[in-house]
mmCIF file of C-alpha atoms in Angstrom:
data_model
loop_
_atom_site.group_PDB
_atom_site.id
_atom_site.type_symbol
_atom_site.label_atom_id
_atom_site.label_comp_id
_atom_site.label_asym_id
_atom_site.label_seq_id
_atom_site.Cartn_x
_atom_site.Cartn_y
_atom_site.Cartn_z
ATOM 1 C CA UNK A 1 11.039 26.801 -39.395
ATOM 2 C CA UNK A 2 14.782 26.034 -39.786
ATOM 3 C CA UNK A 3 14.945 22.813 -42.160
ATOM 4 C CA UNK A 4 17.474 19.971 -40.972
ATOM 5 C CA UNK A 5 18.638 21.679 -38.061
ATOM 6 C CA UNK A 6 17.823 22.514 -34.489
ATOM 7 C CA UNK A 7 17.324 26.470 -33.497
ATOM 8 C CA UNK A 8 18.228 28.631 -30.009
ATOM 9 C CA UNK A 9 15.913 31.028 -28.814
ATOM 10 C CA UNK A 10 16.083 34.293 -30.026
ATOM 11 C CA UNK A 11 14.501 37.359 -28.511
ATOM 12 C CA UNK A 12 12.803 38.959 -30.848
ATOM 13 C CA UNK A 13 9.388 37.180 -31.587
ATOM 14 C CA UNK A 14 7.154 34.875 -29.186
ATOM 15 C CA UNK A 15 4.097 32.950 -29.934
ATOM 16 C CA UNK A 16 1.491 30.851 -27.494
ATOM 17 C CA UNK A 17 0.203 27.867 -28.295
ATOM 18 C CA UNK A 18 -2.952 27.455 -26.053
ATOM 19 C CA UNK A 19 -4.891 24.181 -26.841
ATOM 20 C CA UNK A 20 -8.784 24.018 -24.900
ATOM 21 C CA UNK A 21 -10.652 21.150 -24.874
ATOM 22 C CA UNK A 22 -14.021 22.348 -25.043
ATOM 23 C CA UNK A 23 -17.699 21.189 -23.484
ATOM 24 C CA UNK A 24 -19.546 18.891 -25.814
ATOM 25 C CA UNK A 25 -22.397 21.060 -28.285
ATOM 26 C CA UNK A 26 -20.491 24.018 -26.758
ATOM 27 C CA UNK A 27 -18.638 24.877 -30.028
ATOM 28 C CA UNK A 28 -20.643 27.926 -31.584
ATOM 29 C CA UNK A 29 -20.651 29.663 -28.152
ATOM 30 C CA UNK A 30 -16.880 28.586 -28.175
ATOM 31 C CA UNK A 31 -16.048 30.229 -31.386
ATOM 32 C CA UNK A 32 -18.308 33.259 -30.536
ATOM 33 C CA UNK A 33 -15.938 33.923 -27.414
ATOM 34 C CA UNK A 34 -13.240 33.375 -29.170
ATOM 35 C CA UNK A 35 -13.940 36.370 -31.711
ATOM 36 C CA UNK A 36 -14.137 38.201 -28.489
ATOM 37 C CA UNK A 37 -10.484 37.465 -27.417
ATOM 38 C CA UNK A 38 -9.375 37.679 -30.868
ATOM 39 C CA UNK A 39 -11.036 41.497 -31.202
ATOM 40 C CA UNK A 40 -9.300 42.237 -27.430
ATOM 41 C CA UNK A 41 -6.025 41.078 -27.803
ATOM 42 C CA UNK A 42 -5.854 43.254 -31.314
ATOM 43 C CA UNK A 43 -5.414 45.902 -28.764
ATOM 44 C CA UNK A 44 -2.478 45.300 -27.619
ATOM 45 C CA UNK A 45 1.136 46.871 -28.230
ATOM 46 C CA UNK A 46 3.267 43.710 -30.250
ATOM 47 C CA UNK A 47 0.363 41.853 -31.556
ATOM 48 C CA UNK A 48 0.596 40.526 -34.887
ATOM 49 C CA UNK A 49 -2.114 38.080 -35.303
ATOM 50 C CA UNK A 50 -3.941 34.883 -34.056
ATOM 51 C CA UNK A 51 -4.769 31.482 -35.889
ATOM 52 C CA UNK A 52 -7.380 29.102 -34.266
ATOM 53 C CA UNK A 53 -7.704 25.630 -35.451
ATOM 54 C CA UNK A 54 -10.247 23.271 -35.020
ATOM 55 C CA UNK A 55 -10.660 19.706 -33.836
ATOM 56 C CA UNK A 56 -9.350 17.030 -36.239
ATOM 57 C CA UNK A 57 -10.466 13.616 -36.669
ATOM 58 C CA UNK A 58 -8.401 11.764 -33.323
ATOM 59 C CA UNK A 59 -7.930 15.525 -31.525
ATOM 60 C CA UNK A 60 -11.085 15.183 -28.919
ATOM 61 C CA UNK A 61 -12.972 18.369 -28.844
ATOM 62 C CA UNK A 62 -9.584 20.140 -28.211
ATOM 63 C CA UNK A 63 -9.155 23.336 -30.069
ATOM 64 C CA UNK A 64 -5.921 25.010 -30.459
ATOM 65 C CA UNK A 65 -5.280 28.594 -30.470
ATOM 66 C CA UNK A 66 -2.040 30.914 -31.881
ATOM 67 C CA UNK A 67 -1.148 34.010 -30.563
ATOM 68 C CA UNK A 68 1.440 35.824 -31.960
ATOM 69 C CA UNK A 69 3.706 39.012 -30.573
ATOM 70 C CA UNK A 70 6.771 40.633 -31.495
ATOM 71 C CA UNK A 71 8.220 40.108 -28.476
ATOM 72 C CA UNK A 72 7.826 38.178 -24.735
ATOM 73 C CA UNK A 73 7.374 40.952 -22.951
ATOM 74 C CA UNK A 74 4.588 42.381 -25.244
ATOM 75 C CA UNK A 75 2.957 38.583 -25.216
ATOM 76 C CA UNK A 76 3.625 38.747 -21.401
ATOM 77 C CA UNK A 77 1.713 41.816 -20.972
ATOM 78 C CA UNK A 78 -1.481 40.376 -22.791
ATOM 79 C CA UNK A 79 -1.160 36.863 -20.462
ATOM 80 C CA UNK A 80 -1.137 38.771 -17.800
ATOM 81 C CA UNK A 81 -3.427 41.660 -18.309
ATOM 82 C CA UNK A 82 -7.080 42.037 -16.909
ATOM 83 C CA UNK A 83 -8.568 42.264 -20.091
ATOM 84 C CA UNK A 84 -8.077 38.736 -21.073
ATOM 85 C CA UNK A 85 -8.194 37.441 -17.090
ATOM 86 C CA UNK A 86 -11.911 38.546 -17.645
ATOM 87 C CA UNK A 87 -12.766 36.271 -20.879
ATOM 88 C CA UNK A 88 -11.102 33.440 -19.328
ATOM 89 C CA UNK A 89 -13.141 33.999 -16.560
ATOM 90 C CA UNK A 90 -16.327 34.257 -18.713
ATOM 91 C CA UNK A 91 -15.354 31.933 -20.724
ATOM 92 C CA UNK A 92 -14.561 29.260 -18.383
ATOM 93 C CA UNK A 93 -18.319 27.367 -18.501
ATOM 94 C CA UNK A 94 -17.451 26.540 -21.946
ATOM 95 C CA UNK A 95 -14.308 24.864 -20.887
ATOM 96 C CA UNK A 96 -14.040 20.789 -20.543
ATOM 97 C CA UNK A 97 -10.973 21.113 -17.631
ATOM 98 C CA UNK A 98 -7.975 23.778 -18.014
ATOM 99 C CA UNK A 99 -5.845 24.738 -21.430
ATOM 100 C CA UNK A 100 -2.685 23.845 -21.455
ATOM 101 C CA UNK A 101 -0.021 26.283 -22.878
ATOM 102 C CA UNK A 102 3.473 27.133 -24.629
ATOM 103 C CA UNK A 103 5.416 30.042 -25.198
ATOM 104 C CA UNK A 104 7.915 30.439 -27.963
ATOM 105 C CA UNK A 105 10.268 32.727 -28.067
ATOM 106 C CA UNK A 106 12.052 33.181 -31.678
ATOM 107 C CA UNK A 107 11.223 30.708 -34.191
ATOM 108 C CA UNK A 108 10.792 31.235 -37.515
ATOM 109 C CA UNK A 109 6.935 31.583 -38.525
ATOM 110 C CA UNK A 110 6.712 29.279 -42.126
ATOM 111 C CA UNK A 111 5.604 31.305 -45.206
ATOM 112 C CA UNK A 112 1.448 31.189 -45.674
ATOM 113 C CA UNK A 113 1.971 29.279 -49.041
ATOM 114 C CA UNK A 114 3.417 26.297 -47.761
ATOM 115 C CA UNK A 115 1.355 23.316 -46.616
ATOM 116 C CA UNK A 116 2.940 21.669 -43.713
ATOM 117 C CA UNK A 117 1.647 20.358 -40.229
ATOM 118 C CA UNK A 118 3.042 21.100 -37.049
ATOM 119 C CA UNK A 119 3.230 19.363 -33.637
ATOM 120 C CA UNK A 120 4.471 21.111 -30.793
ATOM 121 C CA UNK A 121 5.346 18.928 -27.254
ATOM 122 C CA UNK A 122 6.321 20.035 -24.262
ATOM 123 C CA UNK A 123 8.343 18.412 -21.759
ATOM 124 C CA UNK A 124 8.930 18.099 -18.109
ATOM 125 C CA UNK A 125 12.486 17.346 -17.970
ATOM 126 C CA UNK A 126 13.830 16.183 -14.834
ATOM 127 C CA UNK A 127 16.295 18.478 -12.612
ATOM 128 C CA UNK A 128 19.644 18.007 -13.439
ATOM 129 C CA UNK A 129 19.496 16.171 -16.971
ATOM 130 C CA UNK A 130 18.890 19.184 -19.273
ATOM 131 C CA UNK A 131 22.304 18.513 -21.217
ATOM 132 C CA UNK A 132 21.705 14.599 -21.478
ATOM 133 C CA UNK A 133 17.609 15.728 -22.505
ATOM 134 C CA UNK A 134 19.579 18.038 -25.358
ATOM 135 C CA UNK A 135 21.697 15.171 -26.653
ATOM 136 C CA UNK A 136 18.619 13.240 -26.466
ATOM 137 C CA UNK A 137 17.103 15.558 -28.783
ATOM 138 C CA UNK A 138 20.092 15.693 -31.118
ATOM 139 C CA UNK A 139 19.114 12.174 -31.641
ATOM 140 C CA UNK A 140 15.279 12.228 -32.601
ATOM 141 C CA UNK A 141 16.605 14.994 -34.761
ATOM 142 C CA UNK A 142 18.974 12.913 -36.858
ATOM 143 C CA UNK A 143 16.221 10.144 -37.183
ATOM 144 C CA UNK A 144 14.213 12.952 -37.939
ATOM 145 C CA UNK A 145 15.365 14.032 -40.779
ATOM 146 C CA UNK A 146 15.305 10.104 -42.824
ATOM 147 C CA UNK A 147 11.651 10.792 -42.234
ATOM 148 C CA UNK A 148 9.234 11.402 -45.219
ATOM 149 C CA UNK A 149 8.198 14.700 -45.725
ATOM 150 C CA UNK A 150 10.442 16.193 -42.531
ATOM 151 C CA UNK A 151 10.582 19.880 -42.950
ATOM 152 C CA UNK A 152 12.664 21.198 -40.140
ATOM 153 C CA UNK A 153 12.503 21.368 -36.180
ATOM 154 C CA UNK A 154 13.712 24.314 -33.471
ATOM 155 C CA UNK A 155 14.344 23.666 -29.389
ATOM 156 C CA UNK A 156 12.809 25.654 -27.004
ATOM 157 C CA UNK A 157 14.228 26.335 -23.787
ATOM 158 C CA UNK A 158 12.257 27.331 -20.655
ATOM 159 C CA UNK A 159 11.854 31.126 -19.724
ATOM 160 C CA UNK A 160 11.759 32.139 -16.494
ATOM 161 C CA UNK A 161 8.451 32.895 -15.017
ATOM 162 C CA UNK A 162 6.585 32.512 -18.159
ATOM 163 C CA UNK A 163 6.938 28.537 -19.133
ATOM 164 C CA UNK A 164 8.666 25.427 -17.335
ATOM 165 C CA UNK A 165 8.336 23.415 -19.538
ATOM 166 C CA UNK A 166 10.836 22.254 -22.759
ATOM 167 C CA UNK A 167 8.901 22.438 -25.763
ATOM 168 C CA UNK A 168 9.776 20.681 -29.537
ATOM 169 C CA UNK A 169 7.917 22.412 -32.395
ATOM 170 C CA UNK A 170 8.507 20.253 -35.709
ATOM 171 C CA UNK A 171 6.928 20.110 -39.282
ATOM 172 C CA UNK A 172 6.194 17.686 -42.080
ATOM 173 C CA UNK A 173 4.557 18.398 -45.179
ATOM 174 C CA UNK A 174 1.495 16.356 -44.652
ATOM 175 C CA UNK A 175 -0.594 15.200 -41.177
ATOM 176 C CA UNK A 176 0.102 11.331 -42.974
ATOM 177 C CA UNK A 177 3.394 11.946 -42.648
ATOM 178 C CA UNK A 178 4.032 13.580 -39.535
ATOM 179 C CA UNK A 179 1.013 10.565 -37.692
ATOM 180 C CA UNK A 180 3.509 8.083 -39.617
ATOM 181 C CA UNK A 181 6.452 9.338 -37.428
ATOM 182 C CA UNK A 182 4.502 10.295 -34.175
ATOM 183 C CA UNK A 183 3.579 6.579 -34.607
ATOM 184 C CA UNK A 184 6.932 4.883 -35.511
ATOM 185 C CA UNK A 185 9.015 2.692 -34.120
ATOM 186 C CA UNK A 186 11.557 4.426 -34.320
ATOM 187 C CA UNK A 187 10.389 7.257 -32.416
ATOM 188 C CA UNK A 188 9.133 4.629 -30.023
ATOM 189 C CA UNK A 189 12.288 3.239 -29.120
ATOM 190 C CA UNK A 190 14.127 7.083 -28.752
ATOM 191 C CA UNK A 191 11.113 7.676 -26.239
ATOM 192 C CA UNK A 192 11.822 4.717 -23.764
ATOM 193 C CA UNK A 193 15.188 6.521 -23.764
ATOM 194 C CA UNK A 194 14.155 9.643 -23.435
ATOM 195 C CA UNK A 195 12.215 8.620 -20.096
ATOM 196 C CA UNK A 196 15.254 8.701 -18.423
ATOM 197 C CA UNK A 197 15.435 12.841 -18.924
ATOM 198 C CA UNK A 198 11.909 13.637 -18.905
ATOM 199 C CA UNK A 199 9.102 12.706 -16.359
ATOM 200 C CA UNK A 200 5.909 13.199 -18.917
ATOM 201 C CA UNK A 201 5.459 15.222 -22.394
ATOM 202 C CA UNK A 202 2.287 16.166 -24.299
ATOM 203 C CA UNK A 203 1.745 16.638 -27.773
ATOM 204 C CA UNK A 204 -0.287 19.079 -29.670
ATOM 205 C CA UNK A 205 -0.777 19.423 -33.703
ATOM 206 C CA UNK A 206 -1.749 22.558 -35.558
ATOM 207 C CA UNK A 207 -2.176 22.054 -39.345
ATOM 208 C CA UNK A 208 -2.603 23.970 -41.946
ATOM 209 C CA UNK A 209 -1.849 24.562 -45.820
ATOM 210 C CA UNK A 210 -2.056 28.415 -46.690
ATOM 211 C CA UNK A 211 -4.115 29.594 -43.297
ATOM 212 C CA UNK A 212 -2.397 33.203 -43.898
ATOM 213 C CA UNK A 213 -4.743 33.804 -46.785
ATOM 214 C CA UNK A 214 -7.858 32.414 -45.526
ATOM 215 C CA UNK A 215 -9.289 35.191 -43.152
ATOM 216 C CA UNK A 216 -12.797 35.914 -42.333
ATOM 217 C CA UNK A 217 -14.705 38.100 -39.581
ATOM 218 C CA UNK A 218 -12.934 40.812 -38.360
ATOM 219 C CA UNK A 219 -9.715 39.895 -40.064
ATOM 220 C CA UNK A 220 -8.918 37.097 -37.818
ATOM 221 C CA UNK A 221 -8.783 33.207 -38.352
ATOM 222 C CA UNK A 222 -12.429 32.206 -37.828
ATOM 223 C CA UNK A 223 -11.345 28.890 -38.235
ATOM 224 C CA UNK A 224 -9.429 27.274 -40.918
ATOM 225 C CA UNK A 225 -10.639 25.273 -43.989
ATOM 226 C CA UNK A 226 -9.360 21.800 -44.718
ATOM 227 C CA UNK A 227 -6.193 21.568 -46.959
ATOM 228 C CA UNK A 228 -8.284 20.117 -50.348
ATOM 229 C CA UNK A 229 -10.213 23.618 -50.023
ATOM 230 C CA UNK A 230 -7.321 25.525 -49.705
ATOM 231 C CA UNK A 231 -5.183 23.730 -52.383
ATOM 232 C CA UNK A 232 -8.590 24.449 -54.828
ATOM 233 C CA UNK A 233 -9.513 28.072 -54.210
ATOM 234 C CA UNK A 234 -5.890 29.326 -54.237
ATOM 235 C CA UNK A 235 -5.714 27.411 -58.135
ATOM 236 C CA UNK A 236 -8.232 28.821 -58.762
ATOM 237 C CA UNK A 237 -6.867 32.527 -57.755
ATOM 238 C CA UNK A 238 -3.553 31.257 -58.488
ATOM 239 C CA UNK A 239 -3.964 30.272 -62.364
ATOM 240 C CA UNK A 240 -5.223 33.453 -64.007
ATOM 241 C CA UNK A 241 -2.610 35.842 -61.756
ATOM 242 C CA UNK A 242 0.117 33.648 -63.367
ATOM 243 C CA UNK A 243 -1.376 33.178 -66.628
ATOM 244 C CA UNK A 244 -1.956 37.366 -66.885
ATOM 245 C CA UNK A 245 1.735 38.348 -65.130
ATOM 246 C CA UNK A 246 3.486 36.089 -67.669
ATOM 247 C CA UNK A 247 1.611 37.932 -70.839
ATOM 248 C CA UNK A 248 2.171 41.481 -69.379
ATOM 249 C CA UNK A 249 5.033 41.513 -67.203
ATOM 250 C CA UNK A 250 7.378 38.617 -67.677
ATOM 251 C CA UNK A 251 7.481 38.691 -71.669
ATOM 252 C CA UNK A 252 7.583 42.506 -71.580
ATOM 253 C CA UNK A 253 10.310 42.140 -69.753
ATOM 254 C CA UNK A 254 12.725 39.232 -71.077
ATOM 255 C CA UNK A 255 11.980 41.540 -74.242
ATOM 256 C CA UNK A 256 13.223 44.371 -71.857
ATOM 257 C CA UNK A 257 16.460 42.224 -71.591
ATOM 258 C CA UNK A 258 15.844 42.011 -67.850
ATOM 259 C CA UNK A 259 17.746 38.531 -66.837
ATOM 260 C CA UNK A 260 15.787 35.128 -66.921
ATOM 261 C CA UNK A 261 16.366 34.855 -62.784
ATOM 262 C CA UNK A 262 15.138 38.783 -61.808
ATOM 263 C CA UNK A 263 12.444 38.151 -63.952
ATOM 264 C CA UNK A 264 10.933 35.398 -62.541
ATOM 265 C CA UNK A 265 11.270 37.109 -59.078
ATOM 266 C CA UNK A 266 9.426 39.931 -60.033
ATOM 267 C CA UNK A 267 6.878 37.332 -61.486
ATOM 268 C CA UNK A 268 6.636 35.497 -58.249
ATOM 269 C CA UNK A 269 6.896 39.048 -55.787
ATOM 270 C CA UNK A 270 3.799 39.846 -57.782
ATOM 271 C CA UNK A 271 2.254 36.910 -57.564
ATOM 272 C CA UNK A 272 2.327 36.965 -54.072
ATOM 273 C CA UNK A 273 1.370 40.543 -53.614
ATOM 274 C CA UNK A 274 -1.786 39.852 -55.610
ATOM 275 C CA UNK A 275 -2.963 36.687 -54.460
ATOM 276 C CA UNK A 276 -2.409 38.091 -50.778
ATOM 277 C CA UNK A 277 -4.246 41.647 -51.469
ATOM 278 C CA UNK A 278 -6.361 41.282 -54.174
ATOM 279 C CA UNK A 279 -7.691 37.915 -55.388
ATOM 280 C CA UNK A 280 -7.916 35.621 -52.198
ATOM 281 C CA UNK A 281 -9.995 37.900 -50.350
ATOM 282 C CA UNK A 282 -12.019 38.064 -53.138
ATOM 283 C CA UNK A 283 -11.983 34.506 -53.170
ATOM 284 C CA UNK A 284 -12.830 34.151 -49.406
ATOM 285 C CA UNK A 285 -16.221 36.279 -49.627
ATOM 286 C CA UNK A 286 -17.234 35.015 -52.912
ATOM 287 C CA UNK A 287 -16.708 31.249 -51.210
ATOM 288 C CA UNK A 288 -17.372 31.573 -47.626
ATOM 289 C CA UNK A 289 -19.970 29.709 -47.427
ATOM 290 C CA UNK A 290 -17.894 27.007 -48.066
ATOM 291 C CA UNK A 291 -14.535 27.614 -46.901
ATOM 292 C CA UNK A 292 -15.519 28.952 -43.246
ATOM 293 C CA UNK A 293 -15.611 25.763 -40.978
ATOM 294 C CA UNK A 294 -18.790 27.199 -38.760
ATOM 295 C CA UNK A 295 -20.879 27.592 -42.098
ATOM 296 C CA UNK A 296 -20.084 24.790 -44.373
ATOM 297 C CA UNK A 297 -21.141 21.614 -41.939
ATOM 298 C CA UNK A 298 -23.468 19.822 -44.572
ATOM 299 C CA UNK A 299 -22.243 17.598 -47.247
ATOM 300 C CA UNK A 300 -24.434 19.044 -49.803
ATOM 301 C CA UNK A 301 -22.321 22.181 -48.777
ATOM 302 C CA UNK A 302 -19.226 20.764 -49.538
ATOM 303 C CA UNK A 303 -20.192 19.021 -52.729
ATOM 304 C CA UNK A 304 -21.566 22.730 -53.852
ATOM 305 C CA UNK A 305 -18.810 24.610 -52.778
ATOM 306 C CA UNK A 306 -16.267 22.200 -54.620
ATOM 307 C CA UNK A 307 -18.648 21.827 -58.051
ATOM 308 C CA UNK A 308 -18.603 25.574 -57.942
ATOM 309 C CA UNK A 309 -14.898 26.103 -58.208
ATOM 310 C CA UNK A 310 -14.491 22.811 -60.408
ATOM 311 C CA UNK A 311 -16.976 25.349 -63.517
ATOM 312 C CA UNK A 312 -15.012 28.472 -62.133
ATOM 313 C CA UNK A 313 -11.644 26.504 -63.447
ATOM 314 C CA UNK A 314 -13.804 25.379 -66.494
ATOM 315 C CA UNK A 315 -14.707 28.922 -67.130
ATOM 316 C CA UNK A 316 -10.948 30.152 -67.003
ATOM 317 C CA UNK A 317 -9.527 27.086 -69.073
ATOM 318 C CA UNK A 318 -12.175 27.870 -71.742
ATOM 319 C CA UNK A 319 -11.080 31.642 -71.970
ATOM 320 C CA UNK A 320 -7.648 31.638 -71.786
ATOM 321 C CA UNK A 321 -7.767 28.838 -74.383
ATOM 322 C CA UNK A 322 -9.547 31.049 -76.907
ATOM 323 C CA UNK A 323 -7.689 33.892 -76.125
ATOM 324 C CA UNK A 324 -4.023 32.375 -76.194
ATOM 325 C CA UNK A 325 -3.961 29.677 -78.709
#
């Protein structure tokens, strides 16, 4: 996501934004065929991965789904292929009324590590104002950006045959703060005048912290933990990686002579690369029973799960206490 300033389409990646609202106590069997269109679409040429997110607090039962391809013709191909035609059609007792859904094309995806919350809205703008419905936006941009916690917005433009509609994807660091702006005045106010150049909009959030490196099943996003879970397992991966890189790579070299800024990007590249490859899958196993949403549904889970990394940081305070001071 570009920070501060509005984006054009490009044509090199595309993403779908699919958002079900699903039949009450239908959830397991929901998830379950989701896996299956998760597994199928793996299958296809362009695909780079899929995120599903679960109801929030506010959201309905209305789940929201991410597919990602390197291109729109390669995303095109899977909308329109039998394969997934079938699990739609299997799928569709499951389903409370039709998804709705947005294609992206370009954008740039936000790095795993960074928490931020996104809401994407689409708009039907009426024939004939799409330059005064672009100035429009200019405008919720600028107010925008005085907003706590803003992180950036991008504009996307309809494609023929694939989506109508005018769709808005912007971030803010927290769901507090983007609710505080979706509910502002301010943003009131810019809507009655944005009427004018749109007939209706809808708005969809997808939130999440560091959902790249919380994977389980076949590789896919089962679902996604809540940010406090997140923010504690990757410390908890996160504190010995740096702790161990900074005794036997960054001292060895700044002795080396290598300079103070290529050393602390070789510090954080392998960071990264370990946390990513190494630790947090370890981490996800070792704590699934806590971090993946269809297991952990009982307080007494969640009070475990949270006690257990709580003596795990305990544990690594305690050693690298002895052994460094």
């Amino acid at each position: 996501m570009t920070v501060g300033a509005s984006r054009n389409l490009s044509s090199h990646s595309a993403t779908v934004v699919t958002s079900q609202r699903v039949r009450d106590g239908h959830d397991d069997a929901y998830q379950s065929w989701q896996e299956r269109m998760n597994r199928a679409v793996r299958h296809f040429e362009g695909f780079e991965g899929t995120e599903l997110y679960p109801p929030t607090n506010g959201d309905g039962n209305e789940w929201v789904v991410v597919f990602r391809f390197s291109s729109v013709e390669q995303l095109t191909a899977w909308l329109e292929s039998g394969a997934r035609q079938q699990l739609l059609d299997e799928g569709r007792p499951l389903f409370d009324g039709p998804a709705t859904q947005e294609v992206l094309a370009g954008g740039t995806p936000a790095a795993p590590d960074q928490e931020a919350v996104t809401a994407v809205i689409s708009h039907d703008v009426r024939p004939g104002r799409e330059q005064d419905f672009e100035r429009w936006q200019s405008k919720i941009l600028k107010a925008q950006e005085q907003q706590p916690g803003f992180m950036g917005s991008e504009l996307f433009r309809p494609l023929q045959g694939i989506q109508d509609h005018w769709v808005v994807a912007f971030r803010f660091d927290t769901r507090d703060h983007l609710d505080a702006w979706l509910d502002s005045e301010v943003r009131e106010e810019l809507l009655k005048e944005g009427r004018n150049y749109f007939s209706s909009y809808d708005v969809r959030k997808i939130g999440s912290a560091f959902s790249g490196w919380f994977r389980f099943g076949d590789g896919e996003d089962e679902g996604v933990p809540a940010n406090w879970k997140q923010a504690m397992s990757v410390v908890l991966a996160l504190y010995p990686t740096v702790t161990v890189l900074n005794l036997a790579v960054n001292d060895e070299l700044g002795d080396a002579g290598v300079p103070g800024y290529l050393n602390l990007f070789i510090g954080n590249l392998l960071s990264v690369s370990v946390l990513t490859w190494l630790l947090m899958p370890l981490v996800n196993r070792g704590l699934a029973f806590w971090l993946q949403p269809s297991r952990a549904k009982s307080a007494r889970t969640h009070i475990l799960g949270a006690v257990v990394v709580i003596v795990c940081w305990g544990i690594l305070l305690t050693i690298f206490g002895l052994t460094l001071d």
